[in-house]
Amino acid sequence: MNMKQMQRIKIIWGAFLITLVVMLTFIGFLYKNKSGAYKQLEKELEESAKKYVDARFLYPDEKDFVKISFEEMKSSGFIEELKKDEDVCDGYVIVKHNGSIFEYKGFVSCPKFTTKGYEK
């Protein structure tokens, strides 16, 4: 191979790598944007669970946890709906005791998105 051919190969590989990085970045932004709306549903569910736990005094012991379903909170009037656009979702919140604070972790299951770790 001569120098011109080597230079062309370098340019082609460079363009390929730049295109690949741009495409992967774009796909990452699309995923983050899509999942961001569903993450907001998780936060809304967690906020409703905090109110529910405070009103019902359902604080877990140190090595225990409490699982609160969306239906429990809805029937008690702490949340009205759990939906994104036309997707009607279901979910629950796990409340754990961690030292001197309580941790709330929301899980949602929608037709187009499910929180990692969601258990039916």
C-alpha positions as YAML, in Angstrom:
chain: A
units: angstrom
residues:
- id: 1
  name: MET
  ca: [0.00, 0.00, 0.00]
- id: 2
  name: ASN
  ca: [1.16, 3.46, -0.72]
- id: 3
  name: MET
  ca: [0.73, 6.54, 1.46]
- id: 4
  name: LYS
  ca: [-2.40, 7.80, -0.34]
- id: 5
  name: GLN
  ca: [-4.22, 4.53, 0.25]
- id: 6
  name: MET
  ca: [-3.19, 4.51, 3.93]
- id: 7
  name: GLN
  ca: [-4.41, 8.10, 4.29]
- id: 8
  name: ARG
  ca: [-7.80, 7.17, 2.75]
- id: 9
  name: ILE
  ca: [-8.16, 4.21, 5.09]
- id: 10
  name: LYS
  ca: [-7.43, 6.46, 8.09]
- id: 11
  name: ILE
  ca: [-10.04, 9.00, 6.92]
- id: 12
  name: ILE
  ca: [-12.67, 6.31, 6.35]
- id: 13
  name: TRP
  ca: [-12.06, 4.73, 9.77]
- id: 14
  name: GLY
  ca: [-12.06, 8.15, 11.43]
- id: 15
  name: ALA
  ca: [-15.37, 9.06, 9.80]
- id: 16
  name: PHE
  ca: [-16.81, 5.68, 10.77]
- id: 17
  name: LEU
  ca: [-15.79, 6.10, 14.41]
- id: 18
  name: ILE
  ca: [-17.13, 9.66, 14.61]
- id: 19
  name: THR
  ca: [-20.42, 8.54, 13.05]
- id: 20
  name: LEU
  ca: [-20.65, 5.65, 15.50]
- id: 21
  name: VAL
  ca: [-20.07, 7.91, 18.53]
- id: 22
  name: VAL
  ca: [-22.66, 10.43, 17.29]
- id: 23
  name: MET
  ca: [-25.23, 7.70, 16.69]
- id: 24
  name: LEU
  ca: [-24.71, 6.10, 20.12]
- id: 25
  name: THR
  ca: [-24.94, 9.50, 21.81]
- id: 26
  name: PHE
  ca: [-28.18, 10.25, 19.95]
- id: 27
  name: ILE
  ca: [-29.66, 6.88, 20.95]
- id: 28
  name: GLY
  ca: [-28.64, 7.53, 24.57]
- id: 29
  name: PHE
  ca: [-30.39, 10.91, 24.57]
- id: 30
  name: LEU
  ca: [-33.54, 9.36, 23.09]
- id: 31
  name: TYR
  ca: [-33.60, 6.67, 25.77]
- id: 32
  name: LYS
  ca: [-32.97, 9.17, 28.56]
- id: 33
  name: ASN
  ca: [-35.74, 11.42, 27.29]
- id: 34
  name: LYS
  ca: [-38.19, 8.51, 27.03]
- id: 35
  name: SER
  ca: [-37.37, 7.05, 30.42]
- id: 36
  name: GLY
  ca: [-37.33, 10.49, 32.09]
- id: 37
  name: ALA
  ca: [-41.10, 10.81, 31.90]
- id: 38
  name: TYR
  ca: [-41.50, 7.40, 33.49]
- id: 39
  name: LYS
  ca: [-38.95, 8.28, 36.18]
- id: 40
  name: GLN
  ca: [-41.26, 11.19, 37.03]
- id: 41
  name: LEU
  ca: [-44.07, 8.67, 37.57]
- id: 42
  name: GLU
  ca: [-41.82, 6.79, 40.00]
- id: 43
  name: LYS
  ca: [-41.19, 10.03, 41.91]
- id: 44
  name: GLU
  ca: [-44.91, 10.83, 42.06]
- id: 45
  name: LEU
  ca: [-45.58, 7.35, 43.39]
- id: 46
  name: GLU
  ca: [-42.84, 7.79, 46.02]
- id: 47
  name: GLU
  ca: [-44.27, 11.16, 47.15]
- id: 48
  name: SER
  ca: [-47.73, 9.63, 47.51]
- id: 49
  name: ALA
  ca: [-46.24, 6.74, 49.49]
- id: 50
  name: LYS
  ca: [-44.56, 9.17, 51.90]
- id: 51
  name: LYS
  ca: [-47.93, 10.77, 52.64]
- id: 52
  name: TYR
  ca: [-49.58, 7.35, 52.90]
- id: 53
  name: VAL
  ca: [-46.95, 6.05, 55.35]
- id: 54
  name: ASP
  ca: [-47.15, 9.20, 57.47]
- id: 55
  name: ALA
  ca: [-50.95, 9.05, 57.65]
- id: 56
  name: ARG
  ca: [-51.07, 5.31, 58.44]
- id: 57
  name: PHE
  ca: [-47.93, 5.10, 60.62]
- id: 58
  name: LEU
  ca: [-46.65, 2.19, 58.54]
- id: 59
  name: TYR
  ca: [-43.00, 2.71, 59.35]
- id: 60
  name: PRO
  ca: [-40.96, -0.48, 58.89]
- id: 61
  name: ASP
  ca: [-38.61, -1.89, 61.51]
- id: 62
  name: GLU
  ca: [-34.86, -1.64, 60.94]
- id: 63
  name: LYS
  ca: [-34.48, -4.95, 59.11]
- id: 64
  name: ASP
  ca: [-37.92, -4.99, 57.53]
- id: 65
  name: PHE
  ca: [-39.65, -3.24, 54.63]
- id: 66
  name: VAL
  ca: [-43.16, -2.24, 53.64]
- id: 67
  name: LYS
  ca: [-44.55, -2.69, 50.13]
- id: 68
  name: ILE
  ca: [-47.35, -0.26, 49.23]
- id: 69
  name: SER
  ca: [-49.24, -0.83, 45.99]
- id: 70
  name: PHE
  ca: [-50.60, 1.85, 43.73]
- id: 71
  name: GLU
  ca: [-54.10, 0.42, 44.26]
- id: 72
  name: GLU
  ca: [-53.79, 0.82, 48.07]
- id: 73
  name: MET
  ca: [-52.79, 4.46, 47.70]
- id: 74
  name: LYS
  ca: [-55.47, 5.10, 45.08]
- id: 75
  name: SER
  ca: [-58.27, 3.57, 47.15]
- id: 76
  name: SER
  ca: [-57.15, 5.66, 50.14]
- id: 77
  name: GLY
  ca: [-57.16, 8.85, 48.08]
- id: 78
  name: PHE
  ca: [-53.41, 9.54, 48.14]
- id: 79
  name: ILE
  ca: [-53.01, 9.35, 44.36]
- id: 80
  name: GLU
  ca: [-55.54, 9.60, 41.54]
- id: 81
  name: GLU
  ca: [-53.87, 8.00, 38.56]
- id: 82
  name: LEU
  ca: [-50.62, 6.61, 37.30]
- id: 83
  name: LYS
  ca: [-50.35, 7.19, 33.59]
- id: 84
  name: LYS
  ca: [-48.07, 8.65, 30.96]
- id: 85
  name: ASP
  ca: [-49.94, 10.03, 27.94]
- id: 86
  name: GLU
  ca: [-52.34, 7.16, 27.14]
- id: 87
  name: ASP
  ca: [-50.31, 4.48, 28.95]
- id: 88
  name: VAL
  ca: [-52.12, 3.38, 32.11]
- id: 89
  name: CYS
  ca: [-49.53, 2.05, 34.54]
- id: 90
  name: ASP
  ca: [-49.40, 0.04, 37.73]
- id: 91
  name: GLY
  ca: [-46.79, 0.17, 40.45]
- id: 92
  name: TYR
  ca: [-45.72, -0.03, 44.04]
- id: 93
  name: VAL
  ca: [-43.27, 1.52, 46.48]
- id: 94
  name: ILE
  ca: [-40.84, -0.27, 48.78]
- id: 95
  name: VAL
  ca: [-40.17, 1.55, 52.05]
- id: 96
  name: LYS
  ca: [-37.04, 0.53, 53.96]
- id: 97
  name: HIS
  ca: [-35.56, 1.73, 57.20]
- id: 98
  name: ASN
  ca: [-31.99, 2.92, 56.66]
- id: 99
  name: GLY
  ca: [-30.38, 4.18, 59.83]
- id: 100
  name: SER
  ca: [-32.32, 7.23, 60.93]
- id: 101
  name: ILE
  ca: [-34.17, 7.76, 57.64]
- id: 102
  name: PHE
  ca: [-36.65, 5.89, 55.50]
- id: 103
  name: GLU
  ca: [-35.89, 5.13, 51.86]
- id: 104
  name: TYR
  ca: [-38.68, 5.09, 49.28]
- id: 105
  name: LYS
  ca: [-38.16, 3.32, 45.96]
- id: 106
  name: GLY
  ca: [-40.93, 3.49, 43.37]
- id: 107
  name: PHE
  ca: [-41.48, 0.84, 40.71]
- id: 108
  name: VAL
  ca: [-43.82, 1.28, 37.74]
- id: 109
  name: SER
  ca: [-44.99, -1.06, 35.02]
- id: 110
  name: CYS
  ca: [-46.40, 0.49, 31.87]
- id: 111
  name: PRO
  ca: [-47.04, -0.93, 28.40]
- id: 112
  name: LYS
  ca: [-43.93, 0.86, 27.05]
- id: 113
  name: PHE
  ca: [-41.69, 0.95, 30.13]
- id: 114
  name: THR
  ca: [-41.02, -1.10, 33.27]
- id: 115
  name: THR
  ca: [-38.72, -0.09, 36.10]
- id: 116
  name: LYS
  ca: [-35.69, -2.33, 36.43]
- id: 117
  name: GLY
  ca: [-36.30, -4.73, 39.31]
- id: 118
  name: TYR
  ca: [-40.09, -4.54, 39.09]
- id: 119
  name: GLU
  ca: [-41.67, -7.72, 40.50]
- id: 120
  name: LYS
  ca: [-45.19, -8.76, 39.59]
...
